[in-house]
Short mmCIF file of C-alpha atoms and ligand atoms in Angstrom, two decimals:
data_model
loop_
_atom_site.label_atom_id
_atom_site.label_comp_id
_atom_site.label_asym_id
_atom_site.label_seq_id
_atom_site.Cartn_x
_atom_site.Cartn_y
_atom_site.Cartn_z
CA UNK A 1 -129.12 50.29 -35.66
CA UNK A 2 -125.79 52.02 -36.23
CA UNK A 3 -125.57 54.79 -38.67
CA UNK A 4 -122.41 53.77 -41.00
CA UNK A 5 -120.80 56.00 -43.80
CA UNK A 6 -119.80 53.66 -46.57
CA UNK A 7 -117.61 56.00 -48.99
CA UNK A 8 -117.70 54.69 -52.96
CA UNK A 9 -120.26 53.24 -54.57
CA UNK A 10 -117.90 50.30 -56.07
CA UNK A 11 -119.30 47.01 -56.24
CA UNK A 12 -118.12 45.29 -52.92
CA UNK A 13 -118.88 48.43 -51.05
CA UNK A 14 -122.18 48.29 -52.29
CA UNK A 15 -122.73 44.59 -52.06
CA UNK A 16 -121.14 45.50 -48.61
CA UNK A 17 -124.20 48.15 -47.33
CA UNK A 18 -126.60 46.45 -48.59
CA UNK A 19 -126.10 43.29 -46.28
CA UNK A 20 -125.70 45.88 -43.54
CA UNK A 21 -128.98 47.88 -44.67
CA UNK A 22 -130.82 44.16 -43.90
CA UNK A 23 -128.99 44.05 -40.52
CA UNK A 24 -131.37 47.22 -39.72
CA UNK A 25 -128.37 49.88 -40.05
CA UNK A 26 -128.58 53.40 -41.37
CA UNK A 27 -126.16 53.39 -44.40
CA UNK A 28 -125.02 56.15 -46.33
CA UNK A 29 -123.00 56.25 -49.29
CA UNK A 30 -120.92 58.68 -50.12
CA UNK A 31 -119.35 58.49 -53.79
CA UNK A 32 -118.04 61.02 -55.26
CA UNK A 33 -118.74 60.53 -58.87
CA UNK A 34 -121.71 61.20 -60.30
CA UNK A 35 -123.23 57.04 -60.73
CA UNK A 36 -123.02 53.55 -58.62
CA UNK A 37 -120.89 51.36 -59.91
CA UNK A 38 -116.93 52.24 -59.61
CA UNK A 39 -115.02 50.23 -62.30
CA UNK A 40 -118.41 49.00 -63.95
CA UNK A 41 -118.70 51.97 -66.36
CA UNK A 42 -120.66 51.75 -69.67
CA UNK A 43 -119.85 54.40 -72.77
CA UNK A 44 -122.63 54.97 -75.25
CA UNK A 45 -121.72 56.46 -78.39
CA UNK A 46 -124.25 56.60 -81.43
CA UNK A 47 -126.25 53.91 -80.93
CA UNK A 48 -123.58 51.67 -79.48
CA UNK A 49 -123.23 50.37 -76.26
CA UNK A 50 -119.46 48.86 -74.46
CA UNK A 51 -118.95 47.61 -71.41
CA UNK A 52 -115.16 49.77 -69.97
CA UNK A 53 -114.37 47.08 -67.16
CA UNK A 54 -115.46 43.12 -66.65
CA UNK A 55 -116.94 41.65 -70.11
CA UNK A 56 -117.48 38.48 -67.88
CA UNK A 57 -118.49 37.42 -64.19
CA UNK A 58 -117.12 34.83 -62.65
CA UNK A 59 -117.84 32.86 -59.50
CA UNK A 60 -121.57 33.94 -60.25
CA UNK A 61 -122.18 32.86 -55.99
CA UNK A 62 -121.10 35.22 -54.70
CA UNK A 63 -123.91 37.74 -56.04
CA UNK A 64 -126.47 35.54 -56.09
CA UNK A 65 -125.72 34.90 -52.20
CA UNK A 66 -125.76 38.71 -52.06
CA UNK A 67 -129.56 38.68 -53.36
CA UNK A 68 -130.42 35.77 -51.86
CA UNK A 69 -129.45 37.40 -48.22
CA UNK A 70 -130.77 40.56 -48.90
CA UNK A 71 -133.97 40.59 -50.44
CA UNK A 72 -136.60 37.97 -51.58
CA UNK A 73 -136.02 38.08 -55.47
CA UNK A 74 -133.28 35.53 -56.91
CA UNK A 75 -130.16 37.25 -59.11
CA UNK A 76 -131.95 35.32 -62.06
CA UNK A 77 -134.98 37.34 -61.29
CA UNK A 78 -133.40 40.69 -61.55
CA UNK A 79 -130.91 39.90 -64.43
CA UNK A 80 -130.22 37.98 -67.07
CA UNK A 81 -127.29 35.62 -66.95
CA UNK A 82 -125.77 33.55 -70.12
CA UNK A 83 -123.39 30.88 -69.82
CA UNK A 84 -121.05 31.81 -72.70
CA UNK A 85 -120.15 28.75 -75.03
CA UNK A 86 -117.45 28.60 -75.49
CA UNK A 87 -116.01 30.02 -72.58
CA UNK A 88 -112.77 31.70 -74.61
CA UNK A 89 -111.61 30.93 -78.48
CA UNK A 90 -107.39 30.56 -77.81
CA UNK A 91 -105.64 32.48 -81.00
CA UNK A 92 -102.34 30.74 -79.90
CA UNK A 93 -99.30 32.71 -81.18
CA UNK A 94 -98.53 29.11 -84.02
CA UNK A 95 -102.40 30.25 -85.58
CA UNK A 96 -103.85 27.16 -83.52
CA UNK A 97 -106.88 27.93 -82.94
CA UNK A 98 -109.03 26.18 -80.07
CA UNK A 99 -112.75 26.91 -78.22
CA UNK A 100 -113.01 25.91 -75.31
CA UNK A 101 -116.24 25.07 -73.71
CA UNK A 102 -118.09 26.57 -70.80
CA UNK A 103 -117.56 24.51 -67.54
CA UNK A 104 -116.55 21.17 -68.90
CA UNK A 105 -113.40 19.64 -68.07
CA UNK A 106 -113.96 16.94 -69.88
CA UNK A 107 -115.08 19.19 -73.36
CA UNK A 108 -112.15 20.73 -72.63
CA UNK A 109 -109.55 17.82 -72.50
CA UNK A 110 -111.45 16.72 -76.06
CA UNK A 111 -110.80 20.04 -77.90
CA UNK A 112 -107.43 20.82 -76.51
CA UNK A 113 -106.45 16.72 -77.50
CA UNK A 114 -108.13 17.57 -81.10
CA UNK A 115 -106.07 20.87 -81.83
CA UNK A 116 -102.77 20.64 -80.36
CA UNK A 117 -102.50 17.14 -80.30
CA UNK A 118 -103.14 13.01 -78.31
CA UNK A 119 -101.92 14.14 -74.93
CA UNK A 120 -102.43 17.86 -74.70
CA UNK A 121 -105.66 17.91 -73.21
CA UNK A 122 -104.98 15.49 -70.66
CA UNK A 123 -102.31 17.71 -69.34
CA UNK A 124 -104.28 20.42 -69.10
CA UNK A 125 -107.04 18.04 -66.85
CA UNK A 126 -104.55 16.63 -64.72
CA UNK A 127 -103.18 20.62 -63.86
CA UNK A 128 -106.73 21.44 -63.36
CA UNK A 129 -106.73 18.79 -60.75
CA UNK A 130 -104.10 19.38 -59.03
CA UNK A 131 -105.07 23.25 -59.32
CA UNK A 132 -108.44 22.02 -57.56
CA UNK A 133 -106.56 20.91 -54.63
CA UNK A 134 -104.97 24.72 -54.47
CA UNK A 135 -108.40 26.10 -54.50
CA UNK A 136 -109.83 23.57 -51.90
CA UNK A 137 -106.93 24.59 -49.41
CA UNK A 138 -106.67 28.06 -49.77
CA UNK A 139 -111.01 28.76 -50.89
CA UNK A 140 -111.60 29.76 -47.31
CA UNK A 141 -108.95 31.75 -46.17
CA UNK A 142 -108.88 33.53 -49.52
CA UNK A 143 -112.09 34.56 -50.30
CA UNK A 144 -114.33 33.70 -47.32
CA UNK A 145 -112.66 34.71 -44.48
CA UNK A 146 -111.66 37.69 -43.12
CA UNK A 147 -107.44 37.76 -43.39
CA UNK A 148 -105.85 35.45 -40.63
CA UNK A 149 -103.79 37.55 -38.22
CA UNK A 150 -101.80 34.92 -39.12
CA UNK A 151 -101.27 35.88 -42.73
CA UNK A 152 -97.84 35.07 -43.27
CA UNK A 153 -99.06 31.09 -42.98
CA UNK A 154 -100.38 31.80 -46.98
CA UNK A 155 -97.46 33.49 -47.50
CA UNK A 156 -95.56 30.73 -46.72
CA UNK A 157 -97.40 27.81 -47.78
CA UNK A 158 -97.21 27.17 -52.16
CA UNK A 159 -100.73 24.94 -51.68
CA UNK A 160 -100.08 24.24 -55.51
CA UNK A 161 -98.37 20.40 -55.61
CA UNK A 162 -96.60 20.77 -58.72
CA UNK A 163 -94.91 17.76 -59.92
CA UNK A 164 -91.38 17.21 -59.35
CA UNK A 165 -89.16 18.28 -62.33
CA UNK A 166 -85.63 16.97 -62.86
CA UNK A 167 -83.07 18.36 -64.24
CA UNK A 168 -79.31 17.99 -64.07
CA UNK A 169 -79.36 15.72 -60.84
CA UNK A 170 -81.76 18.58 -59.08
CA UNK A 171 -84.92 18.55 -58.10
CA UNK A 172 -86.88 21.52 -58.61
CA UNK A 173 -90.82 22.11 -57.52
CA UNK A 174 -92.62 25.33 -60.33
CA UNK A 175 -92.63 28.53 -57.71
CA UNK A 176 -94.52 30.90 -60.26
CA UNK A 177 -97.16 30.46 -62.79
CA UNK A 178 -94.81 30.13 -66.01
CA UNK A 179 -92.54 27.17 -64.38
CA UNK A 180 -95.62 25.36 -64.50
CA UNK A 181 -96.65 26.26 -67.53
CA UNK A 182 -93.16 25.19 -68.70
CA UNK A 183 -92.68 21.87 -66.44
CA UNK A 184 -95.79 20.66 -65.97
CA UNK A 185 -97.90 21.84 -69.06
CA UNK A 186 -94.87 20.86 -71.70
CA UNK A 187 -96.52 22.74 -74.69
CA UNK A 188 -95.49 26.40 -75.21
CA UNK A 189 -99.86 26.36 -76.43
CA UNK A 190 -100.54 25.04 -73.51
CA UNK A 191 -98.04 27.66 -71.61
CA UNK A 192 -99.98 30.24 -73.08
CA UNK A 193 -102.96 29.21 -71.89
CA UNK A 194 -102.91 29.27 -68.47
CA UNK A 195 -100.44 32.34 -68.92
CA UNK A 196 -103.47 34.11 -70.49
CA UNK A 197 -105.87 33.57 -67.04
CA UNK A 198 -102.89 35.49 -65.32
CA UNK A 199 -102.62 38.47 -67.55
CA UNK A 200 -106.35 38.84 -67.46
CA UNK A 201 -106.12 39.38 -64.21
CA UNK A 202 -102.96 41.76 -64.84
CA UNK A 203 -100.40 39.03 -62.81
CA UNK A 204 -96.97 38.61 -64.59
CA UNK A 205 -96.82 34.79 -65.10
CA UNK A 206 -93.07 34.72 -64.38
CA UNK A 207 -93.52 36.18 -61.25
CA UNK A 208 -97.14 35.32 -60.37
CA UNK A 209 -97.32 32.35 -57.42
CA UNK A 210 -97.92 28.90 -58.49
CA UNK A 211 -101.56 29.29 -56.76
CA UNK A 212 -102.20 31.61 -60.05
CA UNK A 213 -103.65 28.20 -60.75
CA UNK A 214 -107.14 28.90 -58.83
CA UNK A 215 -107.63 31.33 -61.50
CA UNK A 216 -108.01 28.97 -64.64
CA UNK A 217 -109.46 26.23 -62.05
CA UNK A 218 -111.92 29.48 -60.61
CA UNK A 219 -113.24 29.90 -64.46
CA UNK A 220 -113.27 25.94 -65.15
CA UNK A 221 -114.80 24.59 -62.28
CA UNK A 222 -118.31 27.77 -62.28
CA UNK A 223 -118.17 28.92 -65.88
CA UNK A 224 -118.31 32.35 -67.04
CA UNK A 225 -121.13 34.37 -67.06
CA UNK A 226 -122.38 37.24 -69.52
CA UNK A 227 -125.12 40.12 -67.78
CA UNK A 228 -127.32 40.60 -70.79
CA UNK A 229 -127.44 44.18 -71.41
CA UNK A 230 -124.27 44.61 -70.56
CA UNK A 231 -122.16 43.78 -66.92
CA UNK A 232 -122.98 47.42 -66.10
CA UNK A 233 -126.68 45.17 -65.94
CA UNK A 234 -125.06 43.60 -62.29
CA UNK A 235 -123.75 47.51 -60.77
CA UNK A 236 -127.83 48.62 -61.89
CA UNK A 237 -129.05 45.46 -60.09
CA UNK A 238 -126.91 45.69 -57.16
CA UNK A 239 -127.36 49.41 -56.55
CA UNK A 240 -131.25 48.73 -56.91
CA UNK A 241 -130.98 46.54 -54.28
CA UNK A 242 -129.84 48.84 -51.89
CA UNK A 243 -131.88 51.45 -52.39
CA UNK A 244 -134.79 48.37 -51.93
CA UNK A 245 -133.51 48.39 -48.79
CA UNK A 246 -133.30 51.66 -47.67
CA UNK A 247 -129.44 52.89 -48.26
CA UNK A 248 -129.64 56.31 -49.10
CA UNK A 249 -126.79 57.13 -52.02
CA UNK A 250 -125.20 60.75 -52.44
CA UNK A 251 -123.22 61.51 -55.14
CA UNK A 252 -121.06 64.13 -56.42
CA UNK A 253 -120.02 63.48 -52.85
CA UNK A 254 -116.29 63.41 -52.32
CA UNK A 255 -115.36 61.94 -48.32
CA UNK A 256 -111.56 64.36 -47.60
CA UNK A 257 -111.16 63.09 -44.89
CA UNK A 258 -112.34 60.15 -41.88
CA UNK A 259 -113.05 61.80 -38.62
CA UNK A 260 -111.75 60.20 -35.46
CA UNK A 261 -112.73 60.44 -32.06
CA UNK A 262 -112.10 59.17 -28.61
CA UNK A 263 -110.28 56.89 -30.64
CA UNK A 264 -112.56 55.35 -33.52
CA UNK A 265 -113.59 56.22 -36.70
CA UNK A 266 -116.67 58.77 -35.97
CA UNK A 267 -117.24 59.75 -39.58
CA UNK A 268 -116.22 61.71 -42.59
CA UNK A 269 -115.41 65.09 -43.96
CA UNK A 270 -116.97 66.24 -47.76
CA UNK A 271 -114.96 68.18 -50.11
CA UNK A 272 -117.67 70.94 -49.92
CA UNK A 273 -116.45 71.22 -46.13
CA UNK A 274 -119.77 69.32 -44.00
CA UNK A 275 -119.52 66.98 -41.96
CA UNK A 276 -121.10 63.49 -41.33
CA UNK A 277 -121.04 61.72 -38.15
CA UNK A 278 -121.25 57.95 -38.15
CA UNK A 279 -120.92 54.98 -35.54
CA UNK A 280 -118.92 53.06 -38.19
CA UNK A 281 -117.27 53.97 -41.43
CA UNK A 282 -116.76 51.03 -44.76
CA UNK A 283 -114.13 52.50 -47.32
CA UNK A 284 -114.81 50.91 -50.53
CA UNK A 285 -111.14 52.94 -51.91
CA UNK A 286 -107.71 52.24 -52.70
CA UNK A 287 -106.00 52.36 -49.06
CA UNK A 288 -103.54 54.88 -50.89
CA UNK A 289 -106.15 56.98 -50.54
CA UNK A 290 -107.37 56.06 -47.61
CA UNK A 291 -104.35 56.35 -45.55
CA UNK A 292 -104.22 60.20 -47.53
CA UNK A 293 -108.01 60.27 -45.65
CA UNK A 294 -107.04 59.50 -41.83
CA UNK A 295 -104.09 61.01 -39.84
CA UNK A 296 -103.01 57.74 -38.66
CA UNK A 297 -101.26 54.83 -40.05
CA UNK A 298 -104.25 51.66 -40.91
CA UNK A 299 -101.85 49.03 -39.64
CA UNK A 300 -99.16 47.80 -37.30
CA UNK A 301 -96.40 45.82 -37.10
CA UNK A 302 -97.86 42.50 -38.00
CA UNK A 303 -100.21 43.45 -40.43
CA UNK A 304 -100.08 42.83 -43.86
CA UNK A 305 -97.87 45.50 -44.98
CA UNK A 306 -100.44 47.05 -47.52
CA UNK A 307 -97.24 48.39 -49.49
CA UNK A 308 -96.52 44.83 -50.08
CA UNK A 309 -99.83 44.05 -51.94
CA UNK A 310 -99.59 44.02 -56.15
CA UNK A 311 -100.55 47.58 -57.25
CA UNK A 312 -102.34 45.83 -60.29
CA UNK A 313 -101.47 46.08 -63.48
CA UNK A 314 -103.64 48.34 -65.72
CA UNK A 315 -105.55 47.61 -68.79
CA UNK A 316 -105.65 49.48 -72.24
CA UNK A 317 -109.50 49.42 -73.64
CA UNK A 318 -110.41 50.03 -77.10
CA UNK A 319 -113.72 50.38 -78.06
CA UNK A 320 -114.57 49.21 -81.73
CA UNK A 321 -118.60 50.81 -83.70
CA UNK A 322 -118.32 47.89 -86.26
CA UNK A 323 -120.41 47.98 -89.24
CA UNK A 324 -121.68 44.80 -90.90
CA UNK A 325 -123.13 42.16 -88.73
CA UNK A 326 -121.92 39.67 -86.12
CA UNK A 327 -121.08 36.54 -88.74
CA UNK A 328 -122.37 33.41 -87.39
CA UNK A 329 -120.17 30.92 -84.86
CA UNK A 330 -118.61 34.52 -83.27
CA UNK A 331 -117.11 33.91 -79.90
CA UNK A 332 -118.28 35.75 -77.50
CA UNK A 333 -114.38 36.13 -76.22
CA UNK A 334 -111.11 35.32 -77.80
CA UNK A 335 -108.41 35.57 -76.72
CA UNK A 336 -105.29 36.32 -79.20
CA UNK A 337 -101.71 35.62 -77.85
CA UNK A 338 -99.53 38.02 -78.47
CA UNK A 339 -96.61 35.92 -80.75
CA UNK A 340 -93.63 36.70 -78.01
CA UNK A 341 -94.73 36.26 -74.35
CA UNK A 342 -91.26 36.57 -72.76
CA UNK A 343 -91.07 40.13 -74.38
CA UNK A 344 -94.58 40.95 -73.34
CA UNK A 345 -93.85 39.86 -69.47
CA UNK A 346 -90.39 42.24 -70.03
CA UNK A 347 -92.74 44.97 -71.20
CA UNK A 348 -94.79 44.85 -68.10
CA UNK A 349 -92.26 44.27 -65.45
CA UNK A 350 -89.95 47.85 -67.59
CA UNK A 351 -91.80 49.43 -70.00
CA UNK A 352 -88.91 51.76 -70.24
CA UNK A 353 -87.27 49.08 -71.40
CA UNK A 354 -87.54 47.43 -75.03
CA UNK A 355 -89.90 48.23 -77.52
CA UNK A 356 -93.26 47.13 -76.76
CA UNK A 357 -94.23 44.06 -78.26
CA UNK A 358 -98.25 42.68 -79.71
CA UNK A 359 -99.50 42.01 -76.45
CA UNK A 360 -102.05 39.55 -75.26
CA UNK A 361 -105.02 40.71 -76.72
CA UNK A 362 -108.98 39.50 -75.49
CA UNK A 363 -111.27 40.69 -77.61
CA UNK A 364 -115.21 40.86 -76.35
CA UNK A 365 -118.19 40.68 -79.19
CA UNK A 366 -120.95 39.55 -76.89
CA UNK A 367 -124.18 39.29 -79.78
CA UNK A 368 -125.97 41.48 -77.63
CA UNK A 369 -128.46 43.91 -79.36
CA UNK A 370 -128.51 45.92 -76.35
CA UNK A 371 -125.30 47.36 -77.35
CA UNK A 372 -126.14 48.04 -81.32
CA UNK A 373 -127.40 50.42 -82.84
CA UNK A 374 -128.99 47.29 -85.52
CA UNK A 375 -128.25 44.22 -86.56
CA UNK A 376 -126.70 45.95 -89.63
CA UNK A 377 -123.44 46.53 -86.85
CA UNK A 378 -121.63 45.34 -83.58
CA UNK A 379 -120.32 46.31 -81.19
CA UNK A 380 -116.52 45.17 -79.66
CA UNK A 381 -114.08 45.68 -76.30
CA UNK A 382 -110.36 44.68 -77.33
CA UNK A 383 -108.55 44.60 -73.75
CA UNK A 384 -104.62 44.17 -72.86
CA UNK A 385 -102.10 44.45 -69.90
CA UNK A 386 -100.26 46.61 -69.84
CA UNK A 387 -97.46 48.61 -67.10
CA UNK A 388 -99.86 51.23 -64.96
CA UNK A 389 -97.02 53.83 -65.30
CA UNK A 390 -96.40 53.83 -69.05
CA UNK A 391 -96.57 57.51 -70.11
CA UNK A 392 -100.25 56.72 -71.13
CA UNK A 393 -100.99 59.99 -71.57
CA UNK A 394 -98.62 60.45 -74.56
CA UNK A 395 -100.61 60.37 -77.56
CA UNK A 396 -98.17 58.47 -79.53
CA UNK A 397 -97.64 55.79 -76.79
CA UNK A 398 -101.49 55.07 -77.69
CA UNK A 399 -102.30 55.03 -80.32
CA UNK A 400 -99.21 52.75 -81.05
CA UNK A 401 -100.30 50.50 -78.37
CA UNK A 402 -104.39 50.74 -80.69
CA UNK A 403 -102.64 49.96 -83.74
CA UNK A 404 -101.20 46.61 -81.92
CA UNK A 405 -103.33 45.37 -80.54
CA UNK A 406 -106.14 46.36 -84.40
CA UNK A 407 -103.71 44.03 -85.50
CA UNK A 408 -103.85 41.34 -82.63
CA UNK A 409 -107.81 41.68 -83.07
CA UNK A 410 -107.95 41.43 -87.00
CA UNK A 411 -107.65 37.80 -86.39
CA UNK A 412 -110.21 37.54 -84.14
CA UNK A 413 -112.47 40.39 -86.59
CA UNK A 414 -112.86 39.04 -89.98
CA UNK A 415 -112.09 42.29 -92.05
CA UNK A 416 -111.70 44.55 -89.10
CA UNK A 417 -110.32 47.55 -90.23
CA UNK A 418 -112.33 47.46 -93.78
CA UNK A 419 -115.14 47.24 -91.10
CA UNK A 420 -114.30 49.57 -88.58
CA UNK A 421 -116.15 52.80 -88.34
CA UNK A 422 -114.95 54.63 -84.93
CA UNK A 423 -112.98 53.11 -82.23
CA UNK A 424 -112.41 55.05 -78.80
CA UNK A 425 -109.46 54.21 -76.66
CA UNK A 426 -109.77 53.64 -72.89
CA UNK A 427 -106.24 54.01 -71.48
CA UNK A 428 -104.46 53.48 -68.55
CA UNK A 429 -104.04 56.40 -67.07
CA UNK A 430 -108.54 56.85 -67.03
CA UNK A 431 -109.29 53.76 -65.80
CA UNK A 432 -106.48 53.04 -63.35
CA UNK A 433 -104.44 50.02 -62.24
CA UNK A 434 -106.79 47.20 -61.29
CA UNK A 435 -106.54 45.14 -58.06
CA UNK A 436 -105.64 41.14 -58.56
CA UNK A 437 -107.95 38.65 -56.63
CA UNK A 438 -105.46 37.41 -53.59
CA UNK A 439 -102.98 34.41 -53.67
CA UNK A 440 -101.31 32.42 -51.26
CA UNK A 441 -97.72 32.09 -50.98
CA UNK A 442 -94.98 34.60 -53.31
CA UNK A 443 -93.97 36.29 -49.66
CA UNK A 444 -97.23 37.48 -49.32
CA UNK A 445 -97.06 39.89 -51.94
CA UNK A 446 -100.74 38.66 -53.63
CA UNK A 447 -102.50 39.47 -50.17
CA UNK A 448 -104.27 42.85 -49.97
CA UNK A 449 -104.61 44.51 -46.47
CA UNK A 450 -107.37 43.04 -43.98
CA UNK A 451 -110.55 44.45 -44.00
CA UNK A 452 -109.99 45.75 -40.45
CA UNK A 453 -107.85 48.38 -39.59
CA UNK A 454 -106.18 49.46 -36.71
CA UNK A 455 -108.43 52.61 -36.20
CA UNK A 456 -111.72 50.71 -34.33
CA UNK A 457 -114.87 51.82 -36.90
CA UNK A 458 -112.63 51.75 -39.48
CA UNK A 459 -113.36 48.82 -42.60
CA UNK A 460 -112.01 48.08 -46.14
CA UNK A 461 -113.96 47.16 -48.94
CA UNK A 462 -113.41 46.44 -52.78
CA UNK A 463 -110.30 45.30 -54.57
CA UNK A 464 -107.70 46.62 -52.96
CA UNK A 465 -108.85 44.96 -49.76
CA UNK A 466 -108.91 41.32 -48.89
CA UNK A 467 -109.55 38.86 -50.50
CA UNK A 468 -108.63 41.08 -53.50
CA UNK A 469 -109.84 42.55 -56.96
CA UNK A 470 -112.47 41.41 -59.79
CA UNK A 471 -115.96 41.14 -59.64
CA UNK A 472 -116.55 37.57 -57.31
CA UNK A 473 -113.92 38.90 -54.77
CA UNK A 474 -115.24 42.29 -54.26
CA UNK A 475 -118.86 41.01 -53.89
CA UNK A 476 -116.90 38.67 -50.95
CA UNK A 477 -115.25 41.61 -48.98
CA UNK A 478 -118.96 43.14 -49.30
CA UNK A 479 -120.25 40.22 -47.05
CA UNK A 480 -116.13 40.28 -44.80
CA UNK A 481 -116.85 43.17 -43.88
CA UNK A 482 -121.10 43.54 -43.41
CA UNK A 483 -119.69 40.64 -41.06
CA UNK A 484 -117.74 41.76 -39.24
CA UNK A 485 -119.33 44.98 -38.17
CA UNK A 486 -122.65 43.08 -37.88
CA UNK A 487 -120.66 40.29 -35.73
CA UNK A 488 -117.73 42.02 -34.44
CA UNK A 489 -114.63 40.93 -34.59
CA UNK A 490 -114.94 37.93 -33.86
CA UNK A 491 -116.41 36.93 -36.88
CA UNK A 492 -114.93 34.18 -38.87
CA UNK A 493 -116.31 34.15 -42.11
CA UNK A 494 -119.31 33.42 -44.26
CA UNK A 495 -120.72 30.46 -45.72
C1 LIG B 1 -110.73 48.49 -67.19
C2 LIG B 1 -111.40 47.16 -66.52
C3 LIG B 1 -111.60 45.62 -66.72
C4 LIG B 1 -111.36 44.59 -65.27
N1 LIG B 1 -111.74 43.42 -65.81
C5 LIG B 1 -112.23 42.32 -65.10
C6 LIG B 1 -112.33 41.47 -65.36
O1 LIG B 1 -112.06 40.90 -66.34
N2 LIG B 1 -112.88 39.94 -64.25
C7 LIG B 1 -113.11 40.72 -63.05
O2 LIG B 1 -113.71 40.30 -62.20
N3 LIG B 1 -112.56 42.00 -63.01
C8 LIG B 1 -112.26 43.21 -63.64
N4 LIG B 1 -112.20 44.56 -63.27
C9 LIG B 1 -112.34 44.78 -61.64
C10 LIG B 1 -113.44 45.34 -61.13
O3 LIG B 1 -114.27 45.85 -61.97
C11 LIG B 1 -112.91 45.25 -59.85
O4 LIG B 1 -112.66 44.66 -58.72
C12 LIG B 1 -114.13 45.57 -58.93
O5 LIG B 1 -115.58 46.15 -59.59
C13 LIG B 1 -114.50 46.34 -57.57
O6 LIG B 1 -114.10 47.25 -57.17
P1 LIG B 1 -114.23 48.07 -56.05
O7 LIG B 1 -115.19 47.55 -55.06
O8 LIG B 1 -112.32 48.02 -55.54
O9 LIG B 1 -115.05 49.37 -56.42
P2 LIG B 1 -114.38 50.55 -57.39
O10 LIG B 1 -114.78 50.31 -58.84
O11 LIG B 1 -113.10 50.72 -57.19
O12 LIG B 1 -114.84 51.91 -57.23
C14 LIG B 1 -114.89 52.63 -56.24
C15 LIG B 1 -115.57 53.70 -56.13
O13 LIG B 1 -114.93 54.36 -55.06
C16 LIG B 1 -115.37 55.64 -55.56
N5 LIG B 1 -114.56 56.80 -54.19
C17 LIG B 1 -112.99 57.01 -55.00
N6 LIG B 1 -112.58 57.88 -53.90
C18 LIG B 1 -113.62 58.60 -53.15
C19 LIG B 1 -113.69 59.20 -52.53
N7 LIG B 1 -112.49 59.85 -51.71
N8 LIG B 1 -115.39 59.82 -51.38
C20 LIG B 1 -115.80 59.28 -52.27
N9 LIG B 1 -115.80 57.96 -53.22
C21 LIG B 1 -114.40 57.81 -53.87
C22 LIG B 1 -114.63 56.43 -56.65
O14 LIG B 1 -115.56 57.13 -57.42
C23 LIG B 1 -115.24 54.77 -57.51
O15 LIG B 1 -116.51 55.20 -57.46
C24 LIG B 1 -111.93 45.51 -64.38
C25 LIG B 1 -111.74 46.61 -63.77
C26 LIG B 1 -111.48 47.83 -64.67
C27 LIG B 1 -111.10 49.18 -64.49
#
């Protein structure tokens, strides 16, 4: 039995802690905050409740596997998973609306043909077939296996089989998601639909590699799920599973240093000056933060340089308390596309440049009685992807962005302004950047640092490490790190 210290109680760290405890180790989690779950937070006021982190769960199989491997009760016995239908309603810049059914390729094709014109659905369906190829080629290395030592292969090879595009005697293949949209989907609204999947993960479609096609594929193939009671219930279930497996949690305990002894990680120091010895240390925090906790570089030449991973865009979140009941036929999630997607990309790339355009806004209206004081009220969450560092502490900028988002959300919530009781803003400077899932191609800029480090006994887990951000990916990082700790460096991945 090894003594293992885990830094942070985010989802990746807790997923790892539960697995390590089941493998017979003594695991203690030190969390600087006063609760578990990291980004999976909840805000409550006047009987209204809101998920301030992820609004939906993709790829629930990752958490099903966690609960199966760490105990007898399946995930479905601990939380109520609801497959949302439609998966999303899209309101395009030209006003067209379409409801996309959950996890039904045929249903999506039919819905797109009906609203965008014959042939549109087929083009999207054909795109999904190619996206599946990219998924099949990268699923193992980018989700289920530790980062390959020869990660350059993943960085250089584009797994998405783009369609040759002829222009002025030249034949080209789409290298970015925006090019896939323009050249293969050949409809502005389909291109917007594709781009919105990248934006939801904080990626600019103009720079995201074509391999980002796996993101819409994941949603179409495996569905999109809501956790009844709010997404925080998933964090609660993972936390409780950890506690049941005798993982110890110490809250209000900031780790200030990883202690090294004889060339190995040997414990941590805490902000109160105390020290904790350990045989292994698992860090579920941003690698930049982790770098500051150690006395030596954690990556060597040939490792994925930490700086190469995209820092992740941020999210601007507006929480709405609304009077009046949620009307029949309301979609759980509505994506209101920006009227000017090029300007939106420009702003993401260079926030100091032109004026901020109205962003693409995702409106979450969960229809869950647990999130509202009574049936005569409703809670809703608005979310937009924005640059991390754009002066969000300036109240005027925050107010302007809120107004733009409320304007957009009016397309999803009738009479929004009249119904609004109050709103609360979570600016990016409070929530921080959100890491995107690891992607192939793009010269490795979309890969994350490996879970193992050059300091033996120190591992990286969570969204800022391989295989990247998002609930499923962070959950997988927990499985990978547990595998590396238990089986050693020869561990080649979980199934
Ligand atoms: C606004 C927002 C929206 C999101 N939307 C989605 C979405 O739609 N879909 C999706 O899949 N994902 C989404 N995510 C991302 C997802 O929530 C995370 O990728 C996932 O929860 C994994 O988190 P993590 O394991 O990296 O830990 P984190 O959530 O980053 O938690 C890290 C923890 O470590 C603690 N910590 C940090 N430093 C120290 C220290 N020195 N000592 C002790 N403790 C420390 C922190 O307090 C924190 O609790 C969103 C995130 C945010 C913030």
